[in-house]
mmCIF file of C-alpha atoms in Angstrom:
data_model
loop_
_atom_site.group_PDB
_atom_site.id
_atom_site.type_symbol
_atom_site.label_atom_id
_atom_site.label_comp_id
_atom_site.label_asym_id
_atom_site.label_seq_id
_atom_site.Cartn_x
_atom_site.Cartn_y
_atom_site.Cartn_z
ATOM 1 C CA UNK A 889 193.903 14.773 -110.376
ATOM 2 C CA UNK A 890 195.858 11.816 -111.841
ATOM 3 C CA UNK A 891 198.672 12.347 -109.349
ATOM 4 C CA UNK A 892 196.261 12.422 -106.426
ATOM 5 C CA UNK A 893 194.588 9.194 -107.555
ATOM 6 C CA UNK A 894 197.954 7.452 -107.891
ATOM 7 C CA UNK A 895 198.935 8.648 -104.418
ATOM 8 C CA UNK A 896 195.671 7.314 -102.938
ATOM 9 C CA UNK A 897 196.191 3.903 -104.613
ATOM 10 C CA UNK A 898 199.737 3.615 -103.231
ATOM 11 C CA UNK A 899 198.529 4.305 -99.701
ATOM 12 C CA UNK A 900 195.718 1.764 -99.936
ATOM 13 C CA UNK A 901 198.059 -0.871 -101.283
ATOM 14 C CA UNK A 902 200.632 -0.191 -98.553
ATOM 15 C CA UNK A 903 198.025 -0.552 -95.812
ATOM 16 C CA UNK A 904 196.779 -3.790 -97.349
ATOM 17 C CA UNK A 905 200.341 -5.163 -97.434
ATOM 18 C CA UNK A 906 200.913 -4.388 -93.766
ATOM 19 C CA UNK A 907 197.762 -6.240 -92.773
ATOM 20 C CA UNK A 908 198.860 -9.276 -94.791
ATOM 21 C CA UNK A 909 202.265 -9.234 -93.136
ATOM 22 C CA UNK A 910 200.718 -9.184 -89.633
ATOM 23 C CA UNK A 911 198.398 -12.052 -90.497
ATOM 24 C CA UNK A 912 201.263 -14.151 -91.933
ATOM 25 C CA UNK A 913 200.563 -13.546 -95.622
ATOM 26 C CA UNK A 914 202.866 -12.162 -98.371
ATOM 27 C CA UNK A 915 203.068 -8.516 -99.309
ATOM 28 C CA UNK A 916 202.455 -7.086 -102.771
ATOM 29 C CA UNK A 917 205.236 -6.134 -105.150
ATOM 30 C CA UNK A 918 205.229 -2.475 -104.072
ATOM 31 C CA UNK A 919 208.202 -1.873 -101.731
ATOM 32 C CA UNK A 920 207.715 -0.136 -98.393
ATOM 33 C CA UNK A 921 210.368 2.459 -99.311
ATOM 34 C CA UNK A 922 208.143 3.844 -102.044
ATOM 35 C CA UNK A 923 205.482 4.825 -99.519
ATOM 36 C CA UNK A 924 205.131 8.439 -98.668
ATOM 37 C CA UNK A 925 207.015 9.234 -95.434
ATOM 38 C CA UNK A 926 204.440 11.868 -94.502
ATOM 39 C CA UNK A 927 201.712 9.224 -94.029
ATOM 40 C CA UNK A 928 203.788 6.349 -92.648
ATOM 41 C CA UNK A 929 203.113 7.290 -88.968
ATOM 42 C CA UNK A 930 199.381 7.549 -89.601
ATOM 43 C CA UNK A 931 199.277 4.055 -91.051
ATOM 44 C CA UNK A 932 201.317 2.745 -88.136
ATOM 45 C CA UNK A 933 198.906 4.277 -85.686
ATOM 46 C CA UNK A 934 196.048 2.450 -87.384
ATOM 47 C CA UNK A 935 197.939 -0.809 -87.243
ATOM 48 C CA UNK A 936 198.870 -0.235 -83.594
ATOM 49 C CA UNK A 937 195.215 0.325 -82.735
ATOM 50 C CA UNK A 938 194.298 -2.837 -84.601
ATOM 51 C CA UNK A 939 196.995 -4.783 -82.748
ATOM 52 C CA UNK A 940 195.841 -3.444 -79.379
ATOM 53 C CA UNK A 941 192.278 -4.483 -80.152
ATOM 54 C CA UNK A 942 193.445 -7.958 -81.054
ATOM 55 C CA UNK A 943 195.522 -8.071 -77.862
ATOM 56 C CA UNK A 944 192.518 -7.148 -75.706
ATOM 57 C CA UNK A 945 190.404 -9.812 -77.418
ATOM 58 C CA UNK A 946 193.135 -12.415 -76.834
ATOM 59 C CA UNK A 947 193.405 -11.433 -73.167
ATOM 60 C CA UNK A 948 189.654 -11.767 -72.749
ATOM 61 C CA UNK A 949 189.764 -15.222 -74.336
ATOM 62 C CA UNK A 950 192.628 -16.193 -72.038
ATOM 63 C CA UNK A 951 190.644 -15.028 -68.976
ATOM 64 C CA UNK A 952 187.665 -17.091 -70.079
ATOM 65 C CA UNK A 953 189.822 -20.177 -70.473
ATOM 66 C CA UNK A 954 191.417 -19.580 -67.061
ATOM 67 C CA UNK A 955 188.003 -19.254 -65.436
ATOM 68 C CA UNK A 956 186.809 -22.449 -67.092
ATOM 69 C CA UNK A 957 189.897 -24.274 -65.878
ATOM 70 C CA UNK A 958 189.486 -22.854 -62.369
ATOM 71 C CA UNK A 959 186.057 -24.449 -62.109
ATOM 72 C CA UNK A 960 183.240 -23.422 -59.737
ATOM 73 C CA UNK A 961 185.582 -21.597 -57.345
ATOM 74 C CA UNK A 962 186.086 -18.779 -59.824
ATOM 75 C CA UNK A 963 182.365 -18.295 -60.324
ATOM 76 C CA UNK A 964 181.836 -18.413 -56.560
ATOM 77 C CA UNK A 965 184.434 -15.684 -56.055
ATOM 78 C CA UNK A 966 182.630 -13.513 -58.579
ATOM 79 C CA UNK A 967 179.238 -14.221 -57.000
ATOM 80 C CA UNK A 968 180.494 -13.012 -53.605
ATOM 81 C CA UNK A 969 180.871 -9.517 -54.970
ATOM 82 C CA UNK A 970 177.265 -9.477 -56.196
ATOM 83 C CA UNK A 971 174.485 -8.322 -53.849
ATOM 84 C CA UNK A 972 172.709 -11.284 -52.275
ATOM 85 C CA UNK A 973 168.989 -11.701 -52.712
ATOM 86 C CA UNK A 974 166.812 -11.541 -49.619
ATOM 87 C CA UNK A 975 165.781 -14.986 -48.521
ATOM 88 C CA UNK A 976 162.421 -15.853 -47.025
ATOM 89 C CA UNK A 977 162.398 -16.265 -43.228
ATOM 90 C CA UNK A 978 162.714 -19.842 -41.998
ATOM 91 C CA UNK A 979 159.455 -21.634 -41.179
ATOM 92 C CA UNK A 980 158.162 -21.618 -37.624
ATOM 93 C CA UNK A 981 159.526 -24.532 -35.641
ATOM 94 C CA UNK A 982 156.714 -26.883 -34.688
ATOM 95 C CA UNK A 983 156.668 -28.698 -31.364
ATOM 96 C CA UNK A 984 158.191 -32.097 -32.247
ATOM 97 C CA UNK A 985 156.546 -33.761 -29.259
ATOM 98 C CA UNK A 986 153.032 -33.300 -30.677
ATOM 99 C CA UNK A 987 151.872 -34.556 -34.044
ATOM 100 C CA UNK A 988 149.428 -32.590 -36.172
ATOM 101 C CA UNK A 989 146.778 -35.223 -35.495
ATOM 102 C CA UNK A 990 147.230 -34.895 -31.738
ATOM 103 C CA UNK A 991 147.024 -31.112 -31.914
ATOM 104 C CA UNK A 992 143.863 -31.277 -34.026
ATOM 105 C CA UNK A 993 142.244 -33.720 -31.603
ATOM 106 C CA UNK A 994 143.219 -31.558 -28.644
ATOM 107 C CA UNK A 995 141.616 -28.456 -30.185
ATOM 108 C CA UNK A 996 138.532 -30.382 -31.315
ATOM 109 C CA UNK A 997 137.895 -31.694 -27.817
ATOM 110 C CA UNK A 998 138.333 -28.218 -26.343
ATOM 111 C CA UNK A 999 135.536 -27.043 -28.642
ATOM 112 C CA UNK A 1000 133.417 -30.075 -27.771
ATOM 113 C CA UNK A 1001 133.886 -30.577 -24.035
ATOM 114 C CA UNK A 1002 135.567 -27.389 -22.872
ATOM 115 C CA UNK A 1003 138.606 -27.148 -20.604
ATOM 116 C CA UNK A 1004 138.978 -30.165 -18.274
ATOM 117 C CA UNK A 1005 139.511 -27.988 -15.206
ATOM 118 C CA UNK A 1006 138.424 -29.288 -11.793
ATOM 119 C CA UNK A 1007 137.914 -26.472 -9.280
ATOM 120 C CA UNK A 1008 139.516 -27.010 -5.890
ATOM 121 C CA UNK A 1009 138.461 -25.582 -2.521
ATOM 122 C CA UNK A 1010 141.518 -23.341 -2.364
ATOM 123 C CA UNK A 1011 140.556 -21.647 -5.646
ATOM 124 C CA UNK A 1012 143.118 -23.460 -7.780
ATOM 125 C CA UNK A 1013 142.341 -25.734 -10.705
ATOM 126 C CA UNK A 1014 143.608 -29.197 -11.536
ATOM 127 C CA UNK A 1015 143.150 -30.990 -14.867
ATOM 128 C CA UNK A 1016 141.272 -34.244 -15.472
ATOM 129 C CA UNK A 1017 142.065 -35.855 -18.844
ATOM 130 C CA UNK A 1018 139.773 -38.878 -18.579
ATOM 131 C CA UNK A 1019 137.173 -37.429 -20.969
ATOM 132 C CA UNK A 1020 139.810 -36.574 -23.563
ATOM 133 C CA UNK A 1021 141.447 -39.987 -23.324
ATOM 134 C CA UNK A 1022 138.108 -41.747 -23.752
ATOM 135 C CA UNK A 1023 137.510 -40.112 -27.133
ATOM 136 C CA UNK A 1024 141.015 -39.876 -28.626
ATOM 137 C CA UNK A 1025 144.309 -41.693 -28.615
ATOM 138 C CA UNK A 1026 146.566 -39.766 -26.251
ATOM 139 C CA UNK A 1027 148.240 -42.923 -24.956
ATOM 140 C CA UNK A 1028 151.699 -41.562 -25.778
ATOM 141 C CA UNK A 1029 151.096 -38.467 -23.634
ATOM 142 C CA UNK A 1030 151.420 -38.512 -19.869
ATOM 143 C CA UNK A 1031 149.165 -36.348 -17.714
ATOM 144 C CA UNK A 1032 152.092 -34.041 -17.009
ATOM 145 C CA UNK A 1033 152.776 -33.630 -20.714
ATOM 146 C CA UNK A 1034 149.091 -32.840 -21.299
ATOM 147 C CA UNK A 1035 149.149 -30.320 -18.430
ATOM 148 C CA UNK A 1036 152.147 -28.497 -19.899
ATOM 149 C CA UNK A 1037 150.594 -28.277 -23.356
ATOM 150 C CA UNK A 1038 147.288 -27.080 -21.872
ATOM 151 C CA UNK A 1039 148.993 -24.322 -19.849
ATOM 152 C CA UNK A 1040 151.009 -23.200 -22.883
ATOM 153 C CA UNK A 1041 147.939 -23.191 -25.115
ATOM 154 C CA UNK A 1042 145.745 -21.157 -22.756
ATOM 155 C CA UNK A 1043 148.456 -18.674 -21.862
ATOM 156 C CA UNK A 1044 149.141 -18.118 -25.572
ATOM 157 C CA UNK A 1045 145.393 -17.661 -26.248
ATOM 158 C CA UNK A 1046 145.342 -14.995 -23.545
ATOM 159 C CA UNK A 1047 148.377 -13.262 -25.071
ATOM 160 C CA UNK A 1048 146.676 -13.264 -28.479
ATOM 161 C CA UNK A 1049 143.413 -11.911 -27.057
ATOM 162 C CA UNK A 1050 145.265 -9.018 -25.412
ATOM 163 C CA UNK A 1051 146.417 -7.802 -28.821
ATOM 164 C CA UNK A 1052 142.847 -6.762 -29.664
ATOM 165 C CA UNK A 1053 141.713 -3.135 -29.539
ATOM 166 C CA UNK A 1054 138.268 -3.468 -27.945
ATOM 167 C CA UNK A 1055 137.429 -3.191 -24.252
ATOM 168 C CA UNK A 1056 136.834 -6.934 -24.136
ATOM 169 C CA UNK A 1057 140.518 -7.462 -24.924
ATOM 170 C CA UNK A 1058 141.943 -5.668 -21.878
ATOM 171 C CA UNK A 1059 142.095 -8.830 -19.711
ATOM 172 C CA UNK A 1060 143.428 -7.261 -16.512
ATOM 173 C CA UNK A 1061 143.525 -8.899 -13.075
ATOM 174 C CA UNK A 1062 139.816 -8.298 -12.550
ATOM 175 C CA UNK A 1063 138.793 -10.030 -15.806
ATOM 176 C CA UNK A 1064 136.652 -13.146 -15.286
ATOM 177 C CA UNK A 1065 136.651 -14.437 -18.850
ATOM 178 C CA UNK A 1066 137.370 -18.180 -19.318
ATOM 179 C CA UNK A 1067 141.008 -17.625 -20.295
ATOM 180 C CA UNK A 1068 141.847 -15.289 -17.416
ATOM 181 C CA UNK A 1069 140.074 -17.374 -14.782
ATOM 182 C CA UNK A 1070 141.616 -20.652 -15.974
ATOM 183 C CA UNK A 1071 145.144 -19.223 -16.249
ATOM 184 C CA UNK A 1072 144.721 -17.743 -12.759
ATOM 185 C CA UNK A 1073 143.649 -21.121 -11.346
ATOM 186 C CA UNK A 1074 146.471 -22.974 -13.083
ATOM 187 C CA UNK A 1075 149.090 -20.530 -11.760
ATOM 188 C CA UNK A 1076 147.705 -20.912 -8.272
ATOM 189 C CA UNK A 1077 147.852 -24.698 -8.523
ATOM 190 C CA UNK A 1078 151.500 -24.619 -9.616
ATOM 191 C CA UNK A 1079 152.473 -22.089 -6.952
ATOM 192 C CA UNK A 1080 151.240 -24.484 -4.264
ATOM 193 C CA UNK A 1081 153.354 -27.350 -5.569
ATOM 194 C CA UNK A 1082 155.567 -28.808 -2.868
ATOM 195 C CA UNK A 1083 158.470 -28.975 -3.318
ATOM 196 C CA UNK A 1084 158.921 -26.044 -5.715
ATOM 197 C CA UNK A 1085 161.314 -27.394 -8.334
ATOM 198 C CA UNK A 1086 163.159 -25.494 -11.043
ATOM 199 C CA UNK A 1087 160.878 -27.101 -13.640
ATOM 200 C CA UNK A 1088 157.768 -25.716 -11.908
ATOM 201 C CA UNK A 1089 159.361 -22.266 -11.711
ATOM 202 C CA UNK A 1090 160.108 -22.462 -15.426
ATOM 203 C CA UNK A 1091 156.485 -23.355 -16.160
ATOM 204 C CA UNK A 1092 155.252 -20.407 -14.098
ATOM 205 C CA UNK A 1093 157.484 -18.010 -16.017
ATOM 206 C CA UNK A 1094 156.333 -19.456 -19.341
ATOM 207 C CA UNK A 1095 152.781 -18.148 -18.765
ATOM 208 C CA UNK A 1096 153.989 -14.646 -19.748
ATOM 209 C CA UNK A 1097 156.265 -15.726 -22.588
ATOM 210 C CA UNK A 1098 155.165 -15.833 -26.256
ATOM 211 C CA UNK A 1099 154.811 -19.242 -27.868
ATOM 212 C CA UNK A 1100 154.785 -18.697 -31.661
ATOM 213 C CA UNK A 1101 155.222 -22.421 -32.375
ATOM 214 C CA UNK A 1102 151.573 -22.940 -31.339
ATOM 215 C CA UNK A 1103 150.412 -20.639 -34.185
ATOM 216 C CA UNK A 1104 147.174 -19.547 -32.464
ATOM 217 C CA UNK A 1105 145.255 -16.801 -34.264
ATOM 218 C CA UNK A 1106 142.786 -14.250 -32.961
ATOM 219 C CA UNK A 1107 139.813 -15.975 -34.609
ATOM 220 C CA UNK A 1108 140.579 -19.327 -32.953
ATOM 221 C CA UNK A 1109 140.999 -17.682 -29.555
ATOM 222 C CA UNK A 1110 137.720 -15.747 -29.885
ATOM 223 C CA UNK A 1111 135.787 -18.837 -30.991
ATOM 224 C CA UNK A 1112 137.148 -20.782 -28.041
ATOM 225 C CA UNK A 1113 136.068 -18.004 -25.693
ATOM 226 C CA UNK A 1114 132.485 -18.079 -27.026
ATOM 227 C CA UNK A 1115 132.376 -21.879 -26.881
ATOM 228 C CA UNK A 1116 133.642 -21.920 -23.284
ATOM 229 C CA UNK A 1117 130.914 -19.434 -22.306
ATOM 230 C CA UNK A 1118 128.276 -21.788 -23.759
ATOM 231 C CA UNK A 1119 129.697 -24.835 -21.962
ATOM 232 C CA UNK A 1120 129.993 -22.961 -18.669
ATOM 233 C CA UNK A 1121 126.391 -21.763 -18.984
ATOM 234 C CA UNK A 1122 125.247 -25.350 -19.628
ATOM 235 C CA UNK A 1123 126.905 -26.468 -16.373
ATOM 236 C CA UNK A 1124 124.881 -23.853 -14.483
ATOM 237 C CA UNK A 1125 121.471 -24.990 -15.770
ATOM 238 C CA UNK A 1126 120.362 -26.385 -12.385
ATOM 239 C CA UNK A 1127 121.752 -23.510 -10.315
ATOM 240 C CA UNK A 1128 119.614 -20.614 -9.129
ATOM 241 C CA UNK A 1129 120.806 -18.548 -12.046
ATOM 242 C CA UNK A 1130 119.985 -21.324 -14.511
ATOM 243 C CA UNK A 1131 116.541 -21.910 -13.028
ATOM 244 C CA UNK A 1132 115.678 -18.215 -13.335
ATOM 245 C CA UNK A 1133 116.775 -18.260 -16.960
ATOM 246 C CA UNK A 1134 114.640 -21.336 -17.748
ATOM 247 C CA UNK A 1135 111.605 -19.719 -16.094
ATOM 248 C CA UNK A 1136 112.080 -16.541 -18.082
ATOM 249 C CA UNK A 1137 112.370 -18.496 -21.339
ATOM 250 C CA UNK A 1138 109.123 -20.373 -20.634
ATOM 251 C CA UNK A 1139 107.194 -17.241 -19.644
ATOM 252 C CA UNK A 1140 108.423 -15.023 -22.470
ATOM 253 C CA UNK A 1141 108.038 -17.631 -25.207
ATOM 254 C CA UNK A 1142 105.343 -15.596 -26.983
ATOM 255 C CA UNK A 1143 107.706 -12.649 -27.398
ATOM 256 C CA UNK A 1144 110.685 -14.838 -28.396
ATOM 257 C CA UNK A 1145 111.151 -14.375 -32.180
ATOM 258 C CA UNK A 1146 113.110 -17.608 -32.406
ATOM 259 C CA UNK A 1147 110.081 -19.688 -31.404
ATOM 260 C CA UNK A 1148 108.713 -19.171 -34.922
ATOM 261 C CA UNK A 1149 111.487 -21.418 -36.220
ATOM 262 C CA UNK A 1150 111.176 -24.044 -33.487
ATOM 263 C CA UNK A 1151 109.002 -27.158 -34.043
ATOM 264 C CA UNK A 1152 105.566 -27.372 -32.405
ATOM 265 C CA UNK A 1153 106.650 -30.021 -29.914
ATOM 266 C CA UNK A 1154 109.413 -27.839 -28.422
ATOM 267 C CA UNK A 1155 108.479 -26.561 -24.941
ATOM 268 C CA UNK A 1156 110.608 -23.525 -23.976
ATOM 269 C CA UNK A 1157 112.357 -23.866 -20.663
ATOM 270 C CA UNK A 1158 111.714 -27.602 -20.276
ATOM 271 C CA UNK A 1159 113.364 -28.764 -23.477
ATOM 272 C CA UNK A 1160 115.977 -26.006 -23.215
ATOM 273 C CA UNK A 1161 117.090 -27.554 -19.944
ATOM 274 C CA UNK A 1162 117.311 -31.010 -21.530
ATOM 275 C CA UNK A 1163 119.428 -29.591 -24.340
ATOM 276 C CA UNK A 1164 121.904 -28.086 -21.863
ATOM 277 C CA UNK A 1165 122.080 -31.309 -19.859
ATOM 278 C CA UNK A 1166 122.814 -33.192 -23.080
ATOM 279 C CA UNK A 1167 125.650 -30.778 -23.850
ATOM 280 C CA UNK A 1168 127.169 -31.318 -20.398
ATOM 281 C CA UNK A 1169 126.936 -35.090 -20.814
ATOM 282 C CA UNK A 1170 127.922 -35.533 -24.483
ATOM 283 C CA UNK A 1171 129.546 -32.281 -25.594
ATOM 284 C CA UNK A 1172 128.677 -29.456 -27.986
ATOM 285 C CA UNK A 1173 127.843 -30.515 -31.531
ATOM 286 C CA UNK A 1174 127.350 -34.205 -30.778
ATOM 287 C CA UNK A 1175 123.685 -33.953 -31.691
ATOM 288 C CA UNK A 1176 123.064 -37.620 -32.439
ATOM 289 C CA UNK A 1177 124.205 -38.601 -28.949
ATOM 290 C CA UNK A 1178 122.129 -35.797 -27.412
ATOM 291 C CA UNK A 1179 118.904 -36.757 -29.244
ATOM 292 C CA UNK A 1180 119.433 -40.433 -28.358
ATOM 293 C CA UNK A 1181 119.943 -39.619 -24.709
ATOM 294 C CA UNK A 1182 117.181 -41.229 -22.568
ATOM 295 C CA UNK A 1183 116.015 -37.807 -21.367
ATOM 296 C CA UNK A 1184 115.441 -36.478 -24.872
ATOM 297 C CA UNK A 1185 114.461 -39.745 -26.511
ATOM 298 C CA UNK A 1186 111.338 -40.022 -24.345
ATOM 299 C CA UNK A 1187 110.355 -36.478 -25.342
ATOM 300 C CA UNK A 1188 110.963 -36.873 -29.070
ATOM 301 C CA UNK A 1189 109.039 -40.072 -29.654
ATOM 302 C CA UNK A 1190 108.365 -40.119 -33.379
ATOM 303 C CA UNK A 1191 109.161 -36.424 -33.832
ATOM 304 C CA UNK A 1192 112.147 -35.364 -35.879
ATOM 305 C CA UNK A 1193 114.915 -33.698 -33.848
ATOM 306 C CA UNK A 1194 116.296 -30.254 -34.584
ATOM 307 C CA UNK A 1195 118.759 -29.936 -37.399
ATOM 308 C CA UNK A 1196 122.308 -29.058 -36.379
ATOM 309 C CA UNK A 1197 122.074 -25.394 -37.436
ATOM 310 C CA UNK A 1198 118.875 -24.698 -35.532
ATOM 311 C CA UNK A 1199 120.087 -26.669 -32.507
ATOM 312 C CA UNK A 1200 123.280 -24.607 -32.342
ATOM 313 C CA UNK A 1201 121.371 -21.350 -32.619
ATOM 314 C CA UNK A 1202 118.986 -22.407 -29.837
ATOM 315 C CA UNK A 1203 121.921 -23.444 -27.662
ATOM 316 C CA UNK A 1204 123.510 -20.005 -28.047
ATOM 317 C CA UNK A 1205 120.202 -18.316 -27.150
ATOM 318 C CA UNK A 1206 119.793 -20.412 -23.988
ATOM 319 C CA UNK A 1207 123.409 -19.787 -22.945
ATOM 320 C CA UNK A 1208 122.989 -16.033 -23.431
ATOM 321 C CA UNK A 1209 119.873 -16.141 -21.244
ATOM 322 C CA UNK A 1210 121.855 -17.742 -18.385
ATOM 323 C CA UNK A 1211 124.804 -15.377 -18.845
ATOM 324 C CA UNK A 1212 122.480 -12.348 -18.760
ATOM 325 C CA UNK A 1213 120.957 -13.635 -15.499
ATOM 326 C CA UNK A 1214 124.429 -13.659 -14.023
ATOM 327 C CA UNK A 1215 125.002 -10.075 -15.134
ATOM 328 C CA UNK A 1216 121.699 -8.990 -13.543
ATOM 329 C CA UNK A 1217 122.503 -10.821 -10.330
ATOM 330 C CA UNK A 1218 125.903 -9.125 -10.026
ATOM 331 C CA UNK A 1219 124.378 -5.705 -10.677
ATOM 332 C CA UNK A 1220 126.498 -5.038 -13.765
#
């Protein structure tokens, strides 16, 4: 047992001396020759492993220093090997020729006055911007520039409406909705331009091309369609179809559930006609101008006018009455 303990102490001391020598220190008094030859290779293997570990650590430190000295180029080279993150798609390019204020005014006046289309004898349609210019500052826009934006806007509305899944969204050649009829008239007007320039040909082709920069949604297109139906019905108030509708409203007033909400002074048919004439003259939603119109002002007297919500509901009911007369007259 004593011999084994002495042997173990000699080995431990020898290993400790080797470590001191490698680190620059001084060895103990025990000479290397007194170590047991049978265990010398084992101790060397341990020291070799320790030296290799130190060498790897030194190499790693050297690489770090080299990378720091190399600067950003080294980090960029490493980043190229990494998988790139998916970037968000670039924003939609907005038409630089139209400001957001001009676009908002353009849409607002479409909802108020409807499309400024003037029907021609040949079935085409020209555009009259006098009403728009009287109520907004489009001084920086020429009539041609306004025409181009109008054609792009309506053709894009028609493209958006065709993405719907209902029967109302078919919009084939026989469709007579406001968008189809106006686009048809505008195409016909451009086709009759003389001389036919390359710019006109480009505008004709653009009717069937998508225009994502306008960012028109289905809801906006549908609301415009309903509003155009109301404005078109108001323009027909003194036609045969409109007169039949006014007569029916006055005769069937007792069975009209909406008359419960109307004030006592409201005379169905007569005041309905005045409301439509006010819309044609002043636009939809401009109730103060409509109530102050000489035709309505003489009727109101000291009576309070309709509030905006009730007036809009009554306007829709009158417009539907005229539209239904047109459906009956066509046999549909």
